[in-house]
XYZ file of N, CA and C in Angstrom:
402
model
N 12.053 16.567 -17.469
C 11.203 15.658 -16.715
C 11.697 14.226 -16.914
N 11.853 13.718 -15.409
C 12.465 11.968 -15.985
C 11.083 11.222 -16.491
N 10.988 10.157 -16.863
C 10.545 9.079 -17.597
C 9.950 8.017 -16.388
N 9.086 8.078 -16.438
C 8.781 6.756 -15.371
C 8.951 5.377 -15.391
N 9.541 5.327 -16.387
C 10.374 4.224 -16.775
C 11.512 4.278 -15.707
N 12.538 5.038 -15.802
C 13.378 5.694 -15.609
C 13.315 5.820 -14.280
N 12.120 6.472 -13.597
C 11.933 6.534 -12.012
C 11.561 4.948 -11.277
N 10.470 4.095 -12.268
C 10.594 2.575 -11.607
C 11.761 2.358 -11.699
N 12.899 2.024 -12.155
C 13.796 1.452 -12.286
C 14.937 2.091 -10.604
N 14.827 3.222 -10.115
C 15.622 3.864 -9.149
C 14.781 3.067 -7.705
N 13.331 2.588 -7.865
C 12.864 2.034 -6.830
C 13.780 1.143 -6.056
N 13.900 1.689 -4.387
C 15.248 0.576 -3.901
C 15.150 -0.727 -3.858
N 13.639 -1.171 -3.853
C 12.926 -2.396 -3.082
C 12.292 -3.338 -4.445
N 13.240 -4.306 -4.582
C 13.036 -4.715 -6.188
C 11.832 -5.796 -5.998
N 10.814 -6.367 -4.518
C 9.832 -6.096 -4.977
C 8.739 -4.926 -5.226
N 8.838 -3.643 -4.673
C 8.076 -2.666 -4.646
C 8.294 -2.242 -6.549
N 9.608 -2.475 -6.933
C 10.077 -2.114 -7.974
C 9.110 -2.796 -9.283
N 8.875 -4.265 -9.012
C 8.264 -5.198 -9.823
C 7.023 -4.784 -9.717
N 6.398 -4.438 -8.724
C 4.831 -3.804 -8.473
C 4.721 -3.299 -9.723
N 5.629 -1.884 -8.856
C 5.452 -0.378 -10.034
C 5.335 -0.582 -11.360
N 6.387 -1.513 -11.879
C 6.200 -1.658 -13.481
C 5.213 -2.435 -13.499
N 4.474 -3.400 -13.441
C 3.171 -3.927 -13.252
C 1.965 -2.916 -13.524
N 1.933 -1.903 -12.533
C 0.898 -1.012 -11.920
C 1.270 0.082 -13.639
N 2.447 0.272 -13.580
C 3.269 1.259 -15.212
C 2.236 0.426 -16.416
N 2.605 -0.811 -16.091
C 1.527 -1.620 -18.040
C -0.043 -1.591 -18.117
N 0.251 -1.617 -16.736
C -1.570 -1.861 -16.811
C -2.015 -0.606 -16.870
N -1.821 0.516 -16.678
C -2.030 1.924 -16.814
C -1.999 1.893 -18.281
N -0.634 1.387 -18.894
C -0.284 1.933 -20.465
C -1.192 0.759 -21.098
N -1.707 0.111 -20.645
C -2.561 -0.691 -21.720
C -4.145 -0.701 -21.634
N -4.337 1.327 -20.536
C -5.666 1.292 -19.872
C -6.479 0.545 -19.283
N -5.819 -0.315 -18.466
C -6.474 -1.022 -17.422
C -6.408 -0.157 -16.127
N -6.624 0.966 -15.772
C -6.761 1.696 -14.901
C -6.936 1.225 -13.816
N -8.154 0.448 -13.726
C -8.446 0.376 -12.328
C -7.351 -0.619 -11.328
N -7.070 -1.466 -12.423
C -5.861 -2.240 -11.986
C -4.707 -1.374 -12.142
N -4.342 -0.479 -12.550
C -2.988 0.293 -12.072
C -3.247 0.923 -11.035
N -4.123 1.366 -10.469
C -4.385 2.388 -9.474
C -4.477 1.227 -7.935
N -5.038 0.055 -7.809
C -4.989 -0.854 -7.281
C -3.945 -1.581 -7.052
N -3.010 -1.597 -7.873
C -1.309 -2.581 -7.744
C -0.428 -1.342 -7.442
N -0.448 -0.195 -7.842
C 0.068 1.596 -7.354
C 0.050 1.013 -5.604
N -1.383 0.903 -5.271
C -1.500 1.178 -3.411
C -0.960 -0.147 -2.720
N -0.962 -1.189 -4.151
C -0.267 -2.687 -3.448
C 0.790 -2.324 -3.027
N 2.029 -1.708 -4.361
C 3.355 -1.302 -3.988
C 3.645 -0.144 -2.922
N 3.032 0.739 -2.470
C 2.980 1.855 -1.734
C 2.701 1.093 -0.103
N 2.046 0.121 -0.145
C 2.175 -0.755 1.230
C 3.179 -1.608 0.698
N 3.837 -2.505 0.204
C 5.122 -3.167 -0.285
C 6.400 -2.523 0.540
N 6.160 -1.217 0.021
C 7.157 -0.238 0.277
C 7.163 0.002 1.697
N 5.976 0.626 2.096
C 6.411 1.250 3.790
C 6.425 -0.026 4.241
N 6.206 -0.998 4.516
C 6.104 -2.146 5.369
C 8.019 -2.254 5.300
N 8.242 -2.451 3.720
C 9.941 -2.532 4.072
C 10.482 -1.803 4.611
N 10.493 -0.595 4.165
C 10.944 0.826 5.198
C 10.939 0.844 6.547
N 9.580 -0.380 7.088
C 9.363 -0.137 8.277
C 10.321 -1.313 8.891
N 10.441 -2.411 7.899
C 11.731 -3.439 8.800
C 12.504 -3.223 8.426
N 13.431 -2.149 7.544
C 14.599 -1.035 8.183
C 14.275 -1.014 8.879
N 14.142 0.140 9.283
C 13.748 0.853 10.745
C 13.347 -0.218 12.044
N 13.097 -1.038 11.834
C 13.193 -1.883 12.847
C 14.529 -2.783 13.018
N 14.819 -3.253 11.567
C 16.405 -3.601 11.616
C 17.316 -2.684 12.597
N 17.349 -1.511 12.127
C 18.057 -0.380 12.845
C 17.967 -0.157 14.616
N 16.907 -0.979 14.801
C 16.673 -0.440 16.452
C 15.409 0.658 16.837
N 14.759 0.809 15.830
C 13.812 1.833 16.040
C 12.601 1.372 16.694
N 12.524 1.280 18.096
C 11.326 0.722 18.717
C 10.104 0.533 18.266
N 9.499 1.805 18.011
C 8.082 1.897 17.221
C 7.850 1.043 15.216
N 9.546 1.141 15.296
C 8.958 0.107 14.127
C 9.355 -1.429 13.965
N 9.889 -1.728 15.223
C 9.994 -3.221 15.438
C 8.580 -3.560 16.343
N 8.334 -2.996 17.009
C 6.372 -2.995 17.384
C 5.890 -3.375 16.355
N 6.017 -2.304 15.523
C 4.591 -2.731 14.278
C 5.511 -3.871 13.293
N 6.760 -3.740 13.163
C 7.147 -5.224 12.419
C 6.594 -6.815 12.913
N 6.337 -6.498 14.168
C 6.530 -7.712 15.134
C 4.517 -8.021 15.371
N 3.655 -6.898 14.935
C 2.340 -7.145 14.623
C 1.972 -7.099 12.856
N 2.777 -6.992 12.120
C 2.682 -7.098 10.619
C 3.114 -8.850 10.601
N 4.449 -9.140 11.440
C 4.986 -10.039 11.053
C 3.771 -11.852 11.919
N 2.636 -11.120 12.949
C 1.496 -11.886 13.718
C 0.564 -12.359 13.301
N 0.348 -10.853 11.727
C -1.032 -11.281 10.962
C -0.668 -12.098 9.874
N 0.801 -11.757 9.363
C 1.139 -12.349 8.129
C 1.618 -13.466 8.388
N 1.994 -14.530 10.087
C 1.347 -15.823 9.986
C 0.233 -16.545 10.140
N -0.951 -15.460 10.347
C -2.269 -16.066 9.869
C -2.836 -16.632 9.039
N -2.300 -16.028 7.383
C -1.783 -16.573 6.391
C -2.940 -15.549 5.520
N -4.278 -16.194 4.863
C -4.880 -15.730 4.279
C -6.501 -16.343 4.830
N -5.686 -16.398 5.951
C -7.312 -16.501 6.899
C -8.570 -15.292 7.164
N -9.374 -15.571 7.808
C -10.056 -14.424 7.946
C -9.502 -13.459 8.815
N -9.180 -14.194 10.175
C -8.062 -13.661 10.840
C -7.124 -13.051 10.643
N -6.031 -13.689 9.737
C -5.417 -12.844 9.248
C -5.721 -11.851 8.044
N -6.671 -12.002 7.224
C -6.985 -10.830 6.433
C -7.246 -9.345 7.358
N -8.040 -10.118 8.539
C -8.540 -8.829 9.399
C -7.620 -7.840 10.257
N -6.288 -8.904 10.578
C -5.327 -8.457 11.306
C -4.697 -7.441 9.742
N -3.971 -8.185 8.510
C -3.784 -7.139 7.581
C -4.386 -5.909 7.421
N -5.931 -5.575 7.505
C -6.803 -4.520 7.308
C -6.575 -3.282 8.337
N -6.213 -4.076 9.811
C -6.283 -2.747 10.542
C -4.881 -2.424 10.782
N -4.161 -3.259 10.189
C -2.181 -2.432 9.888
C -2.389 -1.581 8.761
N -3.072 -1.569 7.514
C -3.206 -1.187 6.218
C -3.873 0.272 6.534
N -5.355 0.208 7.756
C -6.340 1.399 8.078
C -5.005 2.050 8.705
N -3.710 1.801 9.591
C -3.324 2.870 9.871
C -1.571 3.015 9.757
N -1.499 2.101 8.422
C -0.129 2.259 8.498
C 0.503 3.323 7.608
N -0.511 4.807 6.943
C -0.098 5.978 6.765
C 0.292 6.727 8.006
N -0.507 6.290 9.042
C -0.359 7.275 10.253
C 0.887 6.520 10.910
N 0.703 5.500 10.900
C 2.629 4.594 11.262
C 4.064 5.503 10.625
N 3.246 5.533 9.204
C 4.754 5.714 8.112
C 5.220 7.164 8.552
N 3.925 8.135 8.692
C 4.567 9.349 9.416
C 5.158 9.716 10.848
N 4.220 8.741 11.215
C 5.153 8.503 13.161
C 6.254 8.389 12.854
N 6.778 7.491 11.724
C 8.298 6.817 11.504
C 9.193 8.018 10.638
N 8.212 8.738 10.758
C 9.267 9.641 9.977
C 9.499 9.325 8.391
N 8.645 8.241 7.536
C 8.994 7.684 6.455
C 8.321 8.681 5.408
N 7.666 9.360 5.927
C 6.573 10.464 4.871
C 6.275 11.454 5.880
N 5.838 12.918 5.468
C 5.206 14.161 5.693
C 4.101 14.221 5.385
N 3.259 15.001 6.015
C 1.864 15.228 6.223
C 1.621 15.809 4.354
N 2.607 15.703 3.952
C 2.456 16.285 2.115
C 2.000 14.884 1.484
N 3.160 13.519 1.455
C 2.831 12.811 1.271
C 1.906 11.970 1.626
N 1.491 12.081 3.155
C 0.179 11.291 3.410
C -0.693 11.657 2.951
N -1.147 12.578 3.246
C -2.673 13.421 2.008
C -2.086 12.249 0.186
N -1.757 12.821 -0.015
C -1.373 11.935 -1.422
C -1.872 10.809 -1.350
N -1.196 9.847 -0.214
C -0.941 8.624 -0.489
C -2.574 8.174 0.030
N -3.000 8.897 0.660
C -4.462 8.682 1.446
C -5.355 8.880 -0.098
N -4.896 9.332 -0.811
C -5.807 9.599 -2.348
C -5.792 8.307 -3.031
N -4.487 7.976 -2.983
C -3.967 7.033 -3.075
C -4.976 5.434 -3.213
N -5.124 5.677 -1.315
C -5.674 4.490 -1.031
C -7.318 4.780 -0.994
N -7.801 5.785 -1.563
C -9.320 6.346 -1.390
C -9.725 5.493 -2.701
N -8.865 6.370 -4.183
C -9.177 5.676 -5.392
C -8.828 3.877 -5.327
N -8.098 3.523 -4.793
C -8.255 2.179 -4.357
C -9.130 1.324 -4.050
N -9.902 2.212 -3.101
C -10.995 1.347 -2.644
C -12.402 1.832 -3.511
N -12.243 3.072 -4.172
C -13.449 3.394 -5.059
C -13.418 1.834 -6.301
N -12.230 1.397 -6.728
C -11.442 0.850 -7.574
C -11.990 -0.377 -7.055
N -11.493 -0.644 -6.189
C -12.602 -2.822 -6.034
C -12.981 -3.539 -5.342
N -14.216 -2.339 -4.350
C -15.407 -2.724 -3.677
C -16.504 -2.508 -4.582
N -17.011 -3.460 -4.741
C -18.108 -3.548 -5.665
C -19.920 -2.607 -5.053
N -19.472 -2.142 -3.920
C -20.566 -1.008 -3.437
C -20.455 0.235 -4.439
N -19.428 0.198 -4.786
C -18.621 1.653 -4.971
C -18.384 1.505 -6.809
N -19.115 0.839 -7.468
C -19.081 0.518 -8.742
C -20.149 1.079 -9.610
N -20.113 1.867 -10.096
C -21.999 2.263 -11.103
C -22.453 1.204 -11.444
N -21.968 0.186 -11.741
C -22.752 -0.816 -12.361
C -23.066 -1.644 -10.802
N -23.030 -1.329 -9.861
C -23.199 -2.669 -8.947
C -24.579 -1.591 -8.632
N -25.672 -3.265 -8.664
C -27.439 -2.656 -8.061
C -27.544 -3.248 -7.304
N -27.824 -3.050 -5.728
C -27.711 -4.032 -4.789
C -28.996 -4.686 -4.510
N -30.104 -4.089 -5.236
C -31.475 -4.038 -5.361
C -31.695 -5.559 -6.548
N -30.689 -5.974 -7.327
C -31.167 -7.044 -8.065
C -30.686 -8.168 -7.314
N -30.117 -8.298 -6.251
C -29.494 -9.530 -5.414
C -30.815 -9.761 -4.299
C-alpha cells in the first residue's frame, strides 16, 4: 500500500498538490472537519484545472464552462460572484463526467465527498447549532 504522503506528492497540479497536504495535517492533527472541507477545496482545484486542459486542447464543452468559471471568478468575492461560483460547484461533478474527467464510480465518491462537506460548515447541519436561541 503507498503512503499518502507518497500519493500527495504524484498530484500533477502543485496547487491541488498544496491543498492535499494541507487537507493530509489537518486530518493528522484531528482537525477533521477542516480536512474533509480543504479534501473538496482541492477536488474542485483539480477538475476546474483538468477542465482548462481540456479547454486548452480544443474541447468545446470545456472551454464553455472555462469561459463561465473564468465570468464568475471576475466577480471576485461578490455576492454575485459567490453565486455564480455555487452553481459551477452544484454541477461541476456532472461537468467532470460529461468531460470524461471521472466515471459514474468516482462521482458517487466525490458527491460523498462534497455531502460531508457541507454536513462539515453549514452551521444548520451542526448538533450544537439551536436555531431556537437566535
Amino acid at each position: 500500500m503507498i503512503a499518502v504522503d507518497t500519493q500527495i506528492q504524484e498530484v500533477w497540479n502543485p496547487e491541488t498538490r498544496t491543498l492535499a497536504t494541507e487537507a493530509w495535517q489537518c486530518y493528522n492533527s484531528g482537525a477533521v472537519r477542516a480536512s474533509i472541507t480543504i479534501t473538496w477545496t482541492a477536488v474542485t482545484t483539480d477538475l476546474i484545472a483538468k477542465i482548462g486542459s481540456l479547454a486548452d486542447d480544443g474541447d468545446r464543452d470545456a472551454i464553455d464552462l472555462r469561459e463561465e468559471i473564468e465570468k464568475a471568478q471576475d466577480h471576485g468575492l461578490t455576492p454575485q460572484g459567490t453565486s455564480a461560483m455555487q452553481r459551477i460547484e452544484n454541477k461541476l461533478l456532472d461537468s467532470a463526467q460529461l468531460l470524461e474527467l471521472i466515471d459514474s464510480v468516482d462521482k458517487r465518491a466525490l458527491e460523498r465527498i462534497r455531502e460531508d462537506r457541507n454536513l462539515c460548515v453549514h452551521p444548520l447541519n451542526h448538533p450544537s447549532f439551536d436555531a431556537a436561541s437566535f
